[in-house]
CSV table of C-alpha atoms in Angstrom, one decimal:
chain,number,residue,atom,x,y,z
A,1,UNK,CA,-105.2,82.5,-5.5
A,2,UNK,CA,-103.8,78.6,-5.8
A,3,UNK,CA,-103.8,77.7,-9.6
A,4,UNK,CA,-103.8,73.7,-9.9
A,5,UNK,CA,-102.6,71.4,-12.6
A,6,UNK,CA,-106.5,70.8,-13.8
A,7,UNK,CA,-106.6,75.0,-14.2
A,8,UNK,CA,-103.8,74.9,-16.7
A,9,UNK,CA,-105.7,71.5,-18.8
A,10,UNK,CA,-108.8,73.6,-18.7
A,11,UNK,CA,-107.1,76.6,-20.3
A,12,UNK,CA,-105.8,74.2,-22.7
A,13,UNK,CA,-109.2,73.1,-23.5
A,14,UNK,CA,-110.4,76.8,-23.6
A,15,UNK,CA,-107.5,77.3,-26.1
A,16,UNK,CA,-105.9,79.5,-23.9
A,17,UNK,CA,-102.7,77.5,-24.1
A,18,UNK,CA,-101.6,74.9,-26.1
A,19,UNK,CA,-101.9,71.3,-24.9
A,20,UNK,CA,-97.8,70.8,-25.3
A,21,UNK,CA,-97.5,73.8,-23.0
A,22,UNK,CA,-99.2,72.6,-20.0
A,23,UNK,CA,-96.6,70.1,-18.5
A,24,UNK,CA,-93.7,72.4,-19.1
A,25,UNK,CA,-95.6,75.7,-17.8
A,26,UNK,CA,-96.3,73.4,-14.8
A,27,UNK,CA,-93.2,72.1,-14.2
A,28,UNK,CA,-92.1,75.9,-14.3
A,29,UNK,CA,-94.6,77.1,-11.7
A,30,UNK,CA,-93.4,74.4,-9.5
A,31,UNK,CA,-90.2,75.3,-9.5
A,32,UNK,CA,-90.7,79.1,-9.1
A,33,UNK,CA,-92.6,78.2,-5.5
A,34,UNK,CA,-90.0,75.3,-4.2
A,35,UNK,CA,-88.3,77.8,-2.4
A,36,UNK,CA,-91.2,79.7,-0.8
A,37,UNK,CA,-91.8,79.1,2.3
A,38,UNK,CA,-96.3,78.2,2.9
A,39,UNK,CA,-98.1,75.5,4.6
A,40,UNK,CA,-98.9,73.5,1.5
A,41,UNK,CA,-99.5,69.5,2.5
A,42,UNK,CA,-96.1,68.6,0.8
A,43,UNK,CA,-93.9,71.3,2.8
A,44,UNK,CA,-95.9,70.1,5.8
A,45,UNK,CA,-94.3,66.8,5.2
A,46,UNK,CA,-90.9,68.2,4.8
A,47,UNK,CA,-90.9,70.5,8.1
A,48,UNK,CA,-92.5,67.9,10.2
A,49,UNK,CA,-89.7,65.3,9.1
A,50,UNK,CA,-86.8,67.6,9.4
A,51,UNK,CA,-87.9,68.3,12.8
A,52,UNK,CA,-88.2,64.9,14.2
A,53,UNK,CA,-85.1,64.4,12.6
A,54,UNK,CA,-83.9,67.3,14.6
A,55,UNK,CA,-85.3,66.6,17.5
A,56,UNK,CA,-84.1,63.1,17.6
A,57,UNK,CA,-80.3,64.4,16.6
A,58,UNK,CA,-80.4,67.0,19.4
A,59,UNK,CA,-81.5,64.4,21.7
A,60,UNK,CA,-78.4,62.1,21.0
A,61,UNK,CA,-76.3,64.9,21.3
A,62,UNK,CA,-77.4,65.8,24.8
A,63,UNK,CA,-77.2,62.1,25.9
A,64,UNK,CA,-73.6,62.1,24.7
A,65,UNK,CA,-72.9,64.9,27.1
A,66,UNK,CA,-73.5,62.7,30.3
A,67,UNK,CA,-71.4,60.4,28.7
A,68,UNK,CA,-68.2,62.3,27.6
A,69,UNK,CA,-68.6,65.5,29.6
A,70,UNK,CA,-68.0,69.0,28.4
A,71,UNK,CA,-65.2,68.5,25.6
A,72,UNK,CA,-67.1,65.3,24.2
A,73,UNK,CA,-70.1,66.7,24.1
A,74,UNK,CA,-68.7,69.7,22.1
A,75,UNK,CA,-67.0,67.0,19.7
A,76,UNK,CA,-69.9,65.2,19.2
A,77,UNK,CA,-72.3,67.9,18.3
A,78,UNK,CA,-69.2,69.7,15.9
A,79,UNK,CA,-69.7,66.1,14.4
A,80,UNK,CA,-73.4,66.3,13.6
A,81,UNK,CA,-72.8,69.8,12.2
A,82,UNK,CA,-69.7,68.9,9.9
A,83,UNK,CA,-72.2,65.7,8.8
A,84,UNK,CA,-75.0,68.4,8.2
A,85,UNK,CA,-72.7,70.7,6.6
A,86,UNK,CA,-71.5,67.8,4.0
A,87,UNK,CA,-75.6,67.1,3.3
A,88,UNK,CA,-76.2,70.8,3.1
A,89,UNK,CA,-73.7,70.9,-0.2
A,90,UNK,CA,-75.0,68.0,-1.3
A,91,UNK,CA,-78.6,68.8,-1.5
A,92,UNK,CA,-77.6,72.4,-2.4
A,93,UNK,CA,-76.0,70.7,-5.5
A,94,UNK,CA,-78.8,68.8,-6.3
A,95,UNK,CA,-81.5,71.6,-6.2
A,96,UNK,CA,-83.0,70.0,-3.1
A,97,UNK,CA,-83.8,73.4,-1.5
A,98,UNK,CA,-86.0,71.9,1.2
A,99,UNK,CA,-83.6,69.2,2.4
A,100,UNK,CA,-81.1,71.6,2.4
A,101,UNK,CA,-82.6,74.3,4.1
A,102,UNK,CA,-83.6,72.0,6.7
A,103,UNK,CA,-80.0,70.8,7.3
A,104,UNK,CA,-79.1,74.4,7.9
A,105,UNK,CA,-81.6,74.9,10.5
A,106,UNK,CA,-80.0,71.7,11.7
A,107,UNK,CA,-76.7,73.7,12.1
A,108,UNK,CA,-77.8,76.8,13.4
A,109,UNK,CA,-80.2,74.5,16.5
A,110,UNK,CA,-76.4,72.2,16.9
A,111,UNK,CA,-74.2,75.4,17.2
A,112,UNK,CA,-75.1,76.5,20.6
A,113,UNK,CA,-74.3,73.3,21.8
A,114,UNK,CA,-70.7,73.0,20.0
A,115,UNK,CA,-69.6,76.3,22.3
A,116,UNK,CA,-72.0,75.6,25.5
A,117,UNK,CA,-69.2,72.4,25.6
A,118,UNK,CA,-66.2,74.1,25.0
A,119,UNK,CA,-67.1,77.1,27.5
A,120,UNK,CA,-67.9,74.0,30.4
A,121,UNK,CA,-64.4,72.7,29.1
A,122,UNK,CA,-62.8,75.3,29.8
A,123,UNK,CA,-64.5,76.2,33.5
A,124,UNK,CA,-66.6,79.6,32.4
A,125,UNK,CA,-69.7,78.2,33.8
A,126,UNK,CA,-70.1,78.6,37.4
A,127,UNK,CA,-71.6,74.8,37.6
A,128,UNK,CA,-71.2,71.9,35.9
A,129,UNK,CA,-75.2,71.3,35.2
A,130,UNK,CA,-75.6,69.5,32.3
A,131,UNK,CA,-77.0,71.4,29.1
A,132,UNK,CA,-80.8,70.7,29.6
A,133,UNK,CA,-81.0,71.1,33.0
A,134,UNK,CA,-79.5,74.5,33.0
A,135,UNK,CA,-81.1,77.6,33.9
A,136,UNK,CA,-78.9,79.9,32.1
A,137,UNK,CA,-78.3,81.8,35.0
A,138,UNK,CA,-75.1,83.1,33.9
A,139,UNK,CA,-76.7,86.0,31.1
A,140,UNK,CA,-73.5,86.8,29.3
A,141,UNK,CA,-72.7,83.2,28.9
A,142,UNK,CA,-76.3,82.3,27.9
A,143,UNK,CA,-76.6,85.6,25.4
A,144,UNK,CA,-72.8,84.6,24.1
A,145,UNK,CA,-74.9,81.0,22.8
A,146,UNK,CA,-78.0,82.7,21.4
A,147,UNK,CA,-75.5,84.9,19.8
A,148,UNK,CA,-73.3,82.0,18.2
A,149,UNK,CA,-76.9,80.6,16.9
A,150,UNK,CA,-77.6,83.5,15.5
A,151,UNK,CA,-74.2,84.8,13.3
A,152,UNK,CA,-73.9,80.8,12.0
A,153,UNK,CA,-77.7,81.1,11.0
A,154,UNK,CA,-77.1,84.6,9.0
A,155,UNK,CA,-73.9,83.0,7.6
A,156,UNK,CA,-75.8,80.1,5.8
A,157,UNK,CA,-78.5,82.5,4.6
A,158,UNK,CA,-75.6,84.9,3.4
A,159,UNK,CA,-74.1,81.9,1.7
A,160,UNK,CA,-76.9,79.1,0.6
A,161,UNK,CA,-80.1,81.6,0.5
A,162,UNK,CA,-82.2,79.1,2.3
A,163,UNK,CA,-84.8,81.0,4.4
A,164,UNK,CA,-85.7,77.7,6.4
A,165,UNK,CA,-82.7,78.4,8.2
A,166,UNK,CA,-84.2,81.6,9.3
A,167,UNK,CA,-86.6,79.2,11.5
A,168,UNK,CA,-84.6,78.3,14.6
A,169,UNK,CA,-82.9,81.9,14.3
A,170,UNK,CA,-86.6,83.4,14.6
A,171,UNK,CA,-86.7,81.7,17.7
A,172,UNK,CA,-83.4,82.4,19.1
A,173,UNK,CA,-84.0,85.8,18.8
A,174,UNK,CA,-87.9,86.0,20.4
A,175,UNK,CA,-86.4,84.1,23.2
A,176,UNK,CA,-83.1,85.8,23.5
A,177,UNK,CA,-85.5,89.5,23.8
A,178,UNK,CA,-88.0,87.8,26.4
A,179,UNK,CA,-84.7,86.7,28.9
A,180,UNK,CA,-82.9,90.2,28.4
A,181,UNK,CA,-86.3,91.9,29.5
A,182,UNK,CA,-87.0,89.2,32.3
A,183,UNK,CA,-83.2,89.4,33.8
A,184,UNK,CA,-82.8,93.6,33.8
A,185,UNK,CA,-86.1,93.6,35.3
A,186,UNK,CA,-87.0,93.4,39.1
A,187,UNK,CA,-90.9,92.4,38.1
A,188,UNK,CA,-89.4,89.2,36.3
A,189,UNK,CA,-91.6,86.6,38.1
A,190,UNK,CA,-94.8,88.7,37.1
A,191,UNK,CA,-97.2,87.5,35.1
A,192,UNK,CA,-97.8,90.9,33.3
A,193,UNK,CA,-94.5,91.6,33.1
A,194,UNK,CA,-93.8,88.3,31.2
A,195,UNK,CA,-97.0,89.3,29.0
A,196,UNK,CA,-95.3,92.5,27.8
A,197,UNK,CA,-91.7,91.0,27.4
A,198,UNK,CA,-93.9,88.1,25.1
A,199,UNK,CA,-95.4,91.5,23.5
A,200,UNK,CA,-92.9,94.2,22.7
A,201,UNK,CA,-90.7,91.1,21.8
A,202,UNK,CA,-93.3,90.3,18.7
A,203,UNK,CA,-93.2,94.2,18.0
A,204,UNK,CA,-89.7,94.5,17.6
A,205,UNK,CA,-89.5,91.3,15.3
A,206,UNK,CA,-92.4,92.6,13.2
A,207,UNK,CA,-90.6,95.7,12.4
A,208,UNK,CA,-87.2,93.3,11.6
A,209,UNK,CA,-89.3,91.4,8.9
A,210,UNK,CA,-90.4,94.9,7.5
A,211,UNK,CA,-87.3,95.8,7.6
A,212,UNK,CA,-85.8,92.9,5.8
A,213,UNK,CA,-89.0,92.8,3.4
A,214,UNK,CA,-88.1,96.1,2.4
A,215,UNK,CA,-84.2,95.4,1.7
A,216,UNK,CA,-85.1,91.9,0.2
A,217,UNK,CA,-85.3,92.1,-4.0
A,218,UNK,CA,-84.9,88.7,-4.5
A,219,UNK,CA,-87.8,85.8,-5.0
A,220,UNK,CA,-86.6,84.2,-1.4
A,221,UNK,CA,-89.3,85.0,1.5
A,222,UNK,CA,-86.8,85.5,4.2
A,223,UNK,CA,-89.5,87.1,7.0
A,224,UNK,CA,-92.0,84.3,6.4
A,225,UNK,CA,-91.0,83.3,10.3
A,226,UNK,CA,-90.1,86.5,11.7
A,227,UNK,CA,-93.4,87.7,10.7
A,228,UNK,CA,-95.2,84.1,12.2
A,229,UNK,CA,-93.7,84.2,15.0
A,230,UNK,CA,-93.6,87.6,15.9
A,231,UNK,CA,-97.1,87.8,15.0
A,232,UNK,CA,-98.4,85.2,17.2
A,233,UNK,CA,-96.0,86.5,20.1
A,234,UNK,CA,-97.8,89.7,19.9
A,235,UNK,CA,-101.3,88.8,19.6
A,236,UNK,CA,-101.0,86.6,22.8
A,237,UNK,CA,-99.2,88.9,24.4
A,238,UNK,CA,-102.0,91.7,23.9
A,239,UNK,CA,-104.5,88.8,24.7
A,240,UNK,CA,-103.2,87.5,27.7
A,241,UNK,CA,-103.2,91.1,29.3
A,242,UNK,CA,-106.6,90.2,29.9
A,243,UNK,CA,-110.1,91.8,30.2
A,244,UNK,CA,-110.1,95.6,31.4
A,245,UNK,CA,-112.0,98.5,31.2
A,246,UNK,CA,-114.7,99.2,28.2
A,247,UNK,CA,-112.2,101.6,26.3
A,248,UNK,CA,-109.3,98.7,26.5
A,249,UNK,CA,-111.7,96.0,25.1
A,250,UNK,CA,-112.4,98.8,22.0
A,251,UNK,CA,-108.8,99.4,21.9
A,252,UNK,CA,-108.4,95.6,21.4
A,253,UNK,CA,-110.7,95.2,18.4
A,254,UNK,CA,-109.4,98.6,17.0
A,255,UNK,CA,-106.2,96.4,17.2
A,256,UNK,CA,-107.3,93.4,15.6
A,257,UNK,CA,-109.3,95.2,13.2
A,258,UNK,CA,-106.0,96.8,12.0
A,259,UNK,CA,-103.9,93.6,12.4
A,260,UNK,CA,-106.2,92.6,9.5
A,261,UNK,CA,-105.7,95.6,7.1
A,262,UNK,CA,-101.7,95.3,7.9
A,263,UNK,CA,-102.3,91.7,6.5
A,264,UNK,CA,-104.3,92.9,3.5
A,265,UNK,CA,-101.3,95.6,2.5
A,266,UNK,CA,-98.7,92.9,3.4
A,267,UNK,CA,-100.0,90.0,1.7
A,268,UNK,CA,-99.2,88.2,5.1
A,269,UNK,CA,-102.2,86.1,6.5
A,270,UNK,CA,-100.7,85.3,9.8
A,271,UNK,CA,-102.2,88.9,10.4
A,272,UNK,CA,-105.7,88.3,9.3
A,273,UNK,CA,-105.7,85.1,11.1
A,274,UNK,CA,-104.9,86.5,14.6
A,275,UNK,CA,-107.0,89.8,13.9
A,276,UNK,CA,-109.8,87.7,13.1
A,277,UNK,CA,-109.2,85.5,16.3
A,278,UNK,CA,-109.4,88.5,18.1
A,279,UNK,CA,-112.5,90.2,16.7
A,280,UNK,CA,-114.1,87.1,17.8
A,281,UNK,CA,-112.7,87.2,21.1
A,282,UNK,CA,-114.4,90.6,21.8
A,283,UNK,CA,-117.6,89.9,20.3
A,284,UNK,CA,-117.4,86.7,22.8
A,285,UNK,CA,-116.7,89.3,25.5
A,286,UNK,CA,-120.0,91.5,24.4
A,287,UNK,CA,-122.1,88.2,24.5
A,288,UNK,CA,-120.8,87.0,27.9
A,289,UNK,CA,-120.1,90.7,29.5
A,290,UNK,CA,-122.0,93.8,28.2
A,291,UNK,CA,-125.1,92.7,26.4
A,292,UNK,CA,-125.5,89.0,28.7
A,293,UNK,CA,-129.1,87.7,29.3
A,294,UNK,CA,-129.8,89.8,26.3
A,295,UNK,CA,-132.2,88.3,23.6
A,296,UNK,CA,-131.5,90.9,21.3
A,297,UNK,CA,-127.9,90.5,20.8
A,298,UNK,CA,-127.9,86.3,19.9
A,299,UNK,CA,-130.5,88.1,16.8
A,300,UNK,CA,-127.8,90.4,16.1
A,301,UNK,CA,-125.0,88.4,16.0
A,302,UNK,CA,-126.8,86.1,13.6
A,303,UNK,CA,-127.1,88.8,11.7
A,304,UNK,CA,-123.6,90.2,11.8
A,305,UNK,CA,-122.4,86.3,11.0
A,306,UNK,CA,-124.3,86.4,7.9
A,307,UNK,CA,-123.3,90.1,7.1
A,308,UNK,CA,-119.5,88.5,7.6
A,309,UNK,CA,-120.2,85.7,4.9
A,310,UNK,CA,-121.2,87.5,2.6
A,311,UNK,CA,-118.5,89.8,2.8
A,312,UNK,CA,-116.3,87.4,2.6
A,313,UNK,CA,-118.4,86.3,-0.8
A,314,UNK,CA,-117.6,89.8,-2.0
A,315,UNK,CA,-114.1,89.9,-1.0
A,316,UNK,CA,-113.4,86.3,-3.2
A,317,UNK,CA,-115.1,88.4,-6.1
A,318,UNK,CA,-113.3,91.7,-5.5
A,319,UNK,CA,-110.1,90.4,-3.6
A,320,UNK,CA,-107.7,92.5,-6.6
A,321,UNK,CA,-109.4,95.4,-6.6
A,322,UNK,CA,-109.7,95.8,-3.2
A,323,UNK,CA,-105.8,95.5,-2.9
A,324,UNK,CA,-105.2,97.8,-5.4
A,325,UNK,CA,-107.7,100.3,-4.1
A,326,UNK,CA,-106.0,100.0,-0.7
A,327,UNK,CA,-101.9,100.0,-2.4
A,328,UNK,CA,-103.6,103.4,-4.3
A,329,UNK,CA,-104.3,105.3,-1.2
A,330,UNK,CA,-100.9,104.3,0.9
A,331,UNK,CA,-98.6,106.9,1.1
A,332,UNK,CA,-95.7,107.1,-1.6
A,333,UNK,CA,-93.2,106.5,1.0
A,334,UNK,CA,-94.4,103.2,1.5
A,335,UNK,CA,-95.2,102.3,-1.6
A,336,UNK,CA,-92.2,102.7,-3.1
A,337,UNK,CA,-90.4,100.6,0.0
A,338,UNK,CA,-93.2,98.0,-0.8
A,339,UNK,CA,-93.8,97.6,-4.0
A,340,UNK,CA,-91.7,94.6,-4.8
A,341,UNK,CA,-94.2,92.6,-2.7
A,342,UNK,CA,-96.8,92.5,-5.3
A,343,UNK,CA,-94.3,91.3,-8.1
């Protein structure tokens, strides 16, 4: 539920609240959500810049490396970060949680770069391809980068609470699990092999947001992306395995169908959004597979769209109790890991 600025006037009008009470309760709520991390037009705004101004920063820096070679490059990108660092306290010391967060990020996506130079400097990479171009064929020097990525990134979250910075990490780490499968394996240039890495590497970061959702007790989402990404990374990987036998297409909306109710308990809507995509999907595979040149079905699947929209008219009525019914009849183990989630 979104409450607006007109909600609190017209429970000022409703003598609800006072009229005095409406700026300040306002400016209260606002503050309370600066730090969360949604797709709200504003934060849109803020990502979206941040990562062009990424983007452009990271482009420099790579440009400089052609220039100045191993050791400049590493100079020049230790340069961007100690800049970044100083606008990090700044905007920490302002309040400017956004700004800051997303000068973090800007840290954590520079590190790699800061020791890829000093490691070509020294001679530890077999070539002297420059950073772009490289295929990381050298896995303990590549995993050594993601690595250095990662420990700055948990660093600044240990010391500045930002959980932007937990962005570029979230990516680090999906790509880091999909090369260690594809480089221990001998199926690496198959396409299903690939599939699964892309899959079991979105299972094992879903189970790292749980994990940190049920350590975390403080207001700061920290597995908003862990649980985006790892999300997405699973459903494609379980869609991309393709079309198989009836039982498989079953097992897929069975899938979905729980993806959504994991969302529900969760609160987490990436989940409902991919298990809705899905139970599309299959009911696109019945119109086009099982039941095609059928006339029957088309009736049907009117009907099951308008049995869907009126659900969803009853779940904006009983959204709370439906929650609470389901948080009722979870086991006691996991509500009392999850029960902070509803505060």
């Amino acid at each position: 539920m979104r409450i607006s600025k007109q909600n609190l006037k017209d429970a000022a009008h409703a003598d609800i609240v006072s009229s005095d009470q409406v700026d300040a309760l306002w400016s209260f709520l606002l503050n309370s959500q600066r730090d969360k991390a949604e797709f709200s037009f504003t934060h849109l705004l803020y990502y979206f810049g941040g990562l062009i101004a990424i983007g452009a920063m990271v482009i420099f820096v790579i440009l400089a490396e052609e220039t100045f070679g191993g050791l400049g490059f590493s100079v020049v990108s230790f340069c961007y970060m100690a800049v970044a660092f100083w606008l990090l306290r700044r905007f920490a010391a302002e309040q400017q949680s956004t700004a800051a967060g997303i000068c973090g990020a800007f840290i954590v996506v520079v590190t790699p770069m800061v020791f890829y130079g000093l490691q070509q400097a020294l001679g530890l990479w077999p070539d002297h391809t420059l950073y772009r171009e490289h295929q990381w064929s050298t896995e303990w020097l590549f995993l050594s980068l993601s690595l250095s990525a990662l420990v700055m990134g948990l660093v600044l979250v240990w010391r500045f609470r930002y959980p932007f910075v937990v962005m570029p990490m979230t990516v680090t780490l999906w790509y880091s699990l999909v090369y260690l499968a594809i480089v221990s394996s001998d199926n690496s240039n198959d396409w299903d092999f690939r599939v699964l890495a892309s899959l079991w590497a979105g299972v094992i970061m879903l189970l790292l947001a749980l994990v940190i959702d049920i350590k975390n007790r403080s207001h700061q989402d920290y597995s908003f992306w862990l649980y985006m990404l790892g999300t997405i990374s699973f459903w494609l990987g379980l869609t991309a395995l393709g079309d198989g036998e009836q039982w498989e297409t079953v097992t897929y909306l069975l899938i979905n169908l729980s993806m959504m109710v994991v969302g529900i308990v969760l609160m987490r809507r990436i989940f409902v959004v991919c298990g809705a995509l899905g139970c599309c999907l299959y009911l696109g595979h019945l119109a086009s597979d099982v039941f095609q040149d059928s006339w029957l079905f088309p009736l049907a699947l009117t009907g099951l769209g308008g049995c869907v929209v009126y659900l969803g008219i009853l779940w904006q009525k009983h959204e709370a109790g439906v929650i609470d019914y389901c948080w009722q009849h979870l086991p006691n183990t996991v509500t009392k890991y999850l029960s902070h989630l509803r505060q």
